[in-house]
PDB file of C-alpha atoms in Angstrom:
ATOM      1  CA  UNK O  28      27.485 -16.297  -9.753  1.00 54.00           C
ATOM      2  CA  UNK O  29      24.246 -15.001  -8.073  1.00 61.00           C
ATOM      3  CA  UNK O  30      22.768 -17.535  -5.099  1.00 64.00           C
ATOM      4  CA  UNK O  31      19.265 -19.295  -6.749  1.00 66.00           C
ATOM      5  CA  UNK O  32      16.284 -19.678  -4.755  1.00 58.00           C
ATOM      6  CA  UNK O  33      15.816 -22.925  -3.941  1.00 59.00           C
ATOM      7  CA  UNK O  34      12.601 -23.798  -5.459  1.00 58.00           C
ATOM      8  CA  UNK O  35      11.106 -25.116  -2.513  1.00 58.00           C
ATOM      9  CA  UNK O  36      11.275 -21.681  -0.880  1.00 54.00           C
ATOM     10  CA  UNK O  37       9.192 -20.645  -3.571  1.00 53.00           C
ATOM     11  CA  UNK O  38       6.155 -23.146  -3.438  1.00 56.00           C
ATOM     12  CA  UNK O  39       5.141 -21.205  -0.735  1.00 57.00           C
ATOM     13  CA  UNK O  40       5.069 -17.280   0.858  1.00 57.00           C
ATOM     14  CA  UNK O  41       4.328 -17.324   4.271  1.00 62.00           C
ATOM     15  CA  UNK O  42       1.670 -14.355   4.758  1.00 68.00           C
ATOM     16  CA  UNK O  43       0.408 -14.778   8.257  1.00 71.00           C
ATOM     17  CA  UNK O  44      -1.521 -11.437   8.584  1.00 67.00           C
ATOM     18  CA  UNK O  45      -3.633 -11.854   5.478  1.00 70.00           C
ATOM     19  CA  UNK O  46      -5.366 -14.724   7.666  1.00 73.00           C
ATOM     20  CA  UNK O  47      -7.567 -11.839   8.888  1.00 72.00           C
ATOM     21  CA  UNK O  48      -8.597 -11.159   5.387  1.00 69.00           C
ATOM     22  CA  UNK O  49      -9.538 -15.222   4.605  1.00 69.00           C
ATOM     23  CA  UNK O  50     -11.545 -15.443   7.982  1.00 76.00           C
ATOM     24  CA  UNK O  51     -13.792 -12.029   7.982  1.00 73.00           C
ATOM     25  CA  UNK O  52     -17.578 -12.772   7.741  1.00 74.00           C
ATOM     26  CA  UNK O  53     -18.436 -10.278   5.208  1.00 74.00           C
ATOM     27  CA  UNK O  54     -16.062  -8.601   2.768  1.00 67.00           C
ATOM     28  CA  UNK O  55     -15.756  -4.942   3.166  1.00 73.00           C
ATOM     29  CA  UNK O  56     -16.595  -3.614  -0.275  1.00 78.00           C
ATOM     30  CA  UNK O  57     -16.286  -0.134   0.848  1.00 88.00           C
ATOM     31  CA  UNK O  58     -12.871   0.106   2.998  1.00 89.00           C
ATOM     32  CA  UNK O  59     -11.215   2.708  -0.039  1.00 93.00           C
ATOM     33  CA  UNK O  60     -14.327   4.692   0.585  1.00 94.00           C
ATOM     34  CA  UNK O  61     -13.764   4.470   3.744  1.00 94.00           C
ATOM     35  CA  UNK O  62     -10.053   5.594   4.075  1.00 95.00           C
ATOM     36  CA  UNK O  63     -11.399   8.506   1.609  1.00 96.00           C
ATOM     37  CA  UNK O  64     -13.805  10.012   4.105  1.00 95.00           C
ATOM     38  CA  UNK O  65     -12.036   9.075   7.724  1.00 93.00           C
ATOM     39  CA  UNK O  66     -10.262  12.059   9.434  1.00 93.00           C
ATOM     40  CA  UNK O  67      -8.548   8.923  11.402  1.00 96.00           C
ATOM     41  CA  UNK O  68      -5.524   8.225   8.591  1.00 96.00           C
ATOM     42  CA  UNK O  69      -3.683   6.144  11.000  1.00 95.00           C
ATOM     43  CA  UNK O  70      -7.016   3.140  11.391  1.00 94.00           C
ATOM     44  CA  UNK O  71      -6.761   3.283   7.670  1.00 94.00           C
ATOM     45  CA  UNK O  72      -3.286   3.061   7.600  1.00 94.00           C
ATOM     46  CA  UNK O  73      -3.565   6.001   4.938  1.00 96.00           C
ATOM     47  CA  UNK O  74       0.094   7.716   4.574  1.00 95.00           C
ATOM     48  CA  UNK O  75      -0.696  10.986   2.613  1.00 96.00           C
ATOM     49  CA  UNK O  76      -3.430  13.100   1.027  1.00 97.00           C
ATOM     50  CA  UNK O  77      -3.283  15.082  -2.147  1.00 96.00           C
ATOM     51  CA  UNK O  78      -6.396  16.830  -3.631  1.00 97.00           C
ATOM     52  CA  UNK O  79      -7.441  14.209  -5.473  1.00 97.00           C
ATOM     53  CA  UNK O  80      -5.875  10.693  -4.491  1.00 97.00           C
ATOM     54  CA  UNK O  81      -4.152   9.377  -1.164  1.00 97.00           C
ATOM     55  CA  UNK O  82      -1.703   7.128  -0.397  1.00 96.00           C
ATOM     56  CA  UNK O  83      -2.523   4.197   1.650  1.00 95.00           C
ATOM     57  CA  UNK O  84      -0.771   1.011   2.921  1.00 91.00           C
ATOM     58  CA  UNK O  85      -2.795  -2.366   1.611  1.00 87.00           C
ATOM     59  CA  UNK O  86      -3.853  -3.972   5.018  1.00 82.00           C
ATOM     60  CA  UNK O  87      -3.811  -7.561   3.354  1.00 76.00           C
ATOM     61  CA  UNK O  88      -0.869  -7.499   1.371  1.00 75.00           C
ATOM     62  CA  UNK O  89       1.225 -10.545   0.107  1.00 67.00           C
ATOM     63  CA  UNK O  90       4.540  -8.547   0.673  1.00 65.00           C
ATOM     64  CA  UNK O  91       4.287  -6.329   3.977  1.00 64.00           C
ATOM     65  CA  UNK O  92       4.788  -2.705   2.696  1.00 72.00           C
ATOM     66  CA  UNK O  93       2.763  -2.917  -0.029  1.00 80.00           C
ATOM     67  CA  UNK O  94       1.185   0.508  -0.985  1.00 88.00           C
ATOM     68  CA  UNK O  95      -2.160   2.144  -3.097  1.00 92.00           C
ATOM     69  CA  UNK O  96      -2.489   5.057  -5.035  1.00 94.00           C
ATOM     70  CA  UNK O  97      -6.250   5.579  -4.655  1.00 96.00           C
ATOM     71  CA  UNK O  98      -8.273   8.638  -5.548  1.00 96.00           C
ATOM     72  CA  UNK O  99     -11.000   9.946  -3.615  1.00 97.00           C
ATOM     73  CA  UNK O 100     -13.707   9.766  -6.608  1.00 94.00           C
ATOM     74  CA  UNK O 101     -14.951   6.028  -7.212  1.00 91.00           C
ATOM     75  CA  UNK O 102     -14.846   5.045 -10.597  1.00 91.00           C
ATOM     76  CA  UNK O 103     -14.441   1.192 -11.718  1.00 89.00           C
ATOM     77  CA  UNK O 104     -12.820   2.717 -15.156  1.00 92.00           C
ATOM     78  CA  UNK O 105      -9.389   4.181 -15.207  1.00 90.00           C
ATOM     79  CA  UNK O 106     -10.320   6.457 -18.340  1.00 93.00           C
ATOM     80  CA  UNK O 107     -13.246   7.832 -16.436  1.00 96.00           C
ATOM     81  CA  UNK O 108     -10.575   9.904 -14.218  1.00 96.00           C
ATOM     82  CA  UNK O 109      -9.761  13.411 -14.996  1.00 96.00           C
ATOM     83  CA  UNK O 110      -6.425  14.468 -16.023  1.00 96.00           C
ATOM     84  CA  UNK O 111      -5.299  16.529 -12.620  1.00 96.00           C
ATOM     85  CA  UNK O 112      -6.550  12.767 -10.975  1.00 97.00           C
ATOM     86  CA  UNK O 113      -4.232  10.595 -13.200  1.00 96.00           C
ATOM     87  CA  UNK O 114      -1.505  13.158 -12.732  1.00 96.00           C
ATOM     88  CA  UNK O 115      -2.150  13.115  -9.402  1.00 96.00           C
ATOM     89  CA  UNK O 116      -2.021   9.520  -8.477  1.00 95.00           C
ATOM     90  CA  UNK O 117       0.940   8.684 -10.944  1.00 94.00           C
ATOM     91  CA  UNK O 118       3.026  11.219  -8.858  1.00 95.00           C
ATOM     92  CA  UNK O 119       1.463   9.210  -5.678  1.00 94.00           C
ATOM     93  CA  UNK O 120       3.205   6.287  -6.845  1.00 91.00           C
ATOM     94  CA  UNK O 121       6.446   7.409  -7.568  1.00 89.00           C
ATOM     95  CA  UNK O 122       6.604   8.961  -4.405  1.00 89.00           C
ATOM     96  CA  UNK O 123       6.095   5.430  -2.398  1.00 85.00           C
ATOM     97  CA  UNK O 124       8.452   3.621  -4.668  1.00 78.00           C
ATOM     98  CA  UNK O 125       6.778   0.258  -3.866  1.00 57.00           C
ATOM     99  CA  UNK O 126       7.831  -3.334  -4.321  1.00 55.00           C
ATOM    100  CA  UNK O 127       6.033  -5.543  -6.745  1.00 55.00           C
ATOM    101  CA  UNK O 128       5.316  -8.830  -6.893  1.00 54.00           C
ATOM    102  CA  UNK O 129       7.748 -10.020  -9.051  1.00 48.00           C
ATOM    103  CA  UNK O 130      10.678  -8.557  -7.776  1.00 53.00           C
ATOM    104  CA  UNK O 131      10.450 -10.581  -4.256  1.00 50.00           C
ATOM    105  CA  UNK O 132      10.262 -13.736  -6.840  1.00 55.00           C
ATOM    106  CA  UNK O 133      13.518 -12.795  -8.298  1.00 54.00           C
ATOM    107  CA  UNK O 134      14.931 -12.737  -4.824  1.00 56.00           C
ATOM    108  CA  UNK O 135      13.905  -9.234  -3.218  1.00 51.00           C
ATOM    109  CA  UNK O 136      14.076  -9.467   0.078  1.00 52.00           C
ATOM    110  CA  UNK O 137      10.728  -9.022   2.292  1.00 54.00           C
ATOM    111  CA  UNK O 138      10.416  -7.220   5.255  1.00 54.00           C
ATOM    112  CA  UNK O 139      10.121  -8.876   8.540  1.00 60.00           C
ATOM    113  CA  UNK O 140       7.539  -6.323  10.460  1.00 69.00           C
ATOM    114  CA  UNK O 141       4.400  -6.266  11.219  1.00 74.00           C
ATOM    115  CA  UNK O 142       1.957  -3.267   9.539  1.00 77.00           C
ATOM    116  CA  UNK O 143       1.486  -0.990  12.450  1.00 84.00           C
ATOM    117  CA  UNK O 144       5.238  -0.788  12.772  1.00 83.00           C
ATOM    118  CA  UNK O 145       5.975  -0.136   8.871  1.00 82.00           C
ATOM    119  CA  UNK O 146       2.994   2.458   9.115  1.00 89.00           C
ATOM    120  CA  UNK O 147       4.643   4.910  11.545  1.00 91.00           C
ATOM    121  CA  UNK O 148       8.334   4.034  10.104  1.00 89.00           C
ATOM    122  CA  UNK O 149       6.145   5.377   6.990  1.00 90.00           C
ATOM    123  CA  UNK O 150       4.564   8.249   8.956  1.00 94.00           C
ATOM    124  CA  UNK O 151       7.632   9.636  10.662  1.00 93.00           C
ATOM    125  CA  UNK O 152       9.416   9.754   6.877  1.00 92.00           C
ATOM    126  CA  UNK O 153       6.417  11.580   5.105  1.00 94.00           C
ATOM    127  CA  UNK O 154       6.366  14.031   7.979  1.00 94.00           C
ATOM    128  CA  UNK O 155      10.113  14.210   7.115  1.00 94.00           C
ATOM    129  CA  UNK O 156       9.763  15.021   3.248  1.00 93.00           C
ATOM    130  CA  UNK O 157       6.379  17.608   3.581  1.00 92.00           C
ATOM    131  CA  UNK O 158       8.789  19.444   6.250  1.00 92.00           C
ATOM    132  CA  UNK O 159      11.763  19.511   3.961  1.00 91.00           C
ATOM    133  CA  UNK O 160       9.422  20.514   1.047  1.00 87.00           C
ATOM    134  CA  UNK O 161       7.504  23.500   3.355  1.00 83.00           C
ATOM    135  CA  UNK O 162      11.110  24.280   4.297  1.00 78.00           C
ATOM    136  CA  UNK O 163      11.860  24.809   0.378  1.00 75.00           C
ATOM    137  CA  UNK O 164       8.435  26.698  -0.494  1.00 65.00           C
TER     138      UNK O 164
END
């Protein structure tokens, strides 16, 4: 028989780094924006580009290693994207085969580092699979 969570590990997650989020003066309404435009990936903790959508690491997530599939044209409705941009970010998220929510509820573990670490662990392997796939081409 599987262990069960005790439920009093559950009452709580202990997210220490989204403090930064809770104590920042003004929200920044315009950080995917900003992670579009920058030609500094690593401040924005962006992983990889496509054409039309990037992969980027959510700086205040509740489970470190939590990623977005974000394309560069701002849109607040899903429909409004174009095919090649649905495609696009669809194959964006298969490729990071992220964690959910739920999963670390049902007893997933978490892991235990610290976002600048996870980003170049996440670097270094993308680097590792556009070499492999040049290699192929």
């Amino acid at each position: 028989m599987p262990e069960e969570i005790p439920k009093r590990e559950m009452e709580a997650l202990w997210c220490p780094w989204r403090v930064e989020y809770f104590e920042r003066e003004k929200p920044d309404a315009n950080f995917l924006s900003e992670a579009a435009r920058t030609s500094d990936d690593a401040a924005h903790f962006v992983i990889t580009r496509r054409k039309n959508a990037f992969l980027m690491m959510n700086r205040y997530p509740y489970a470190v290693g939590h990623l977005m599939a974000v394309p560069y044209r701002k849109t607040a409705d899903l429909a409004a994207l174009g095919e090649n941009e649905i495609v696009e970010l669809w194959n964006l998220v298969t490729h990071a085969h992220d964690t959910n929510f739920m999963p670390i509820l049902a007893g997933t573990r978490t892991l235990s580092e610290g976002l600048r670490g996870l980003y170049d662990k996440l670097i270094d392997a993308q680097a590792k699979i556009d070499m492999a796939k040049g290699a192929r081409a």
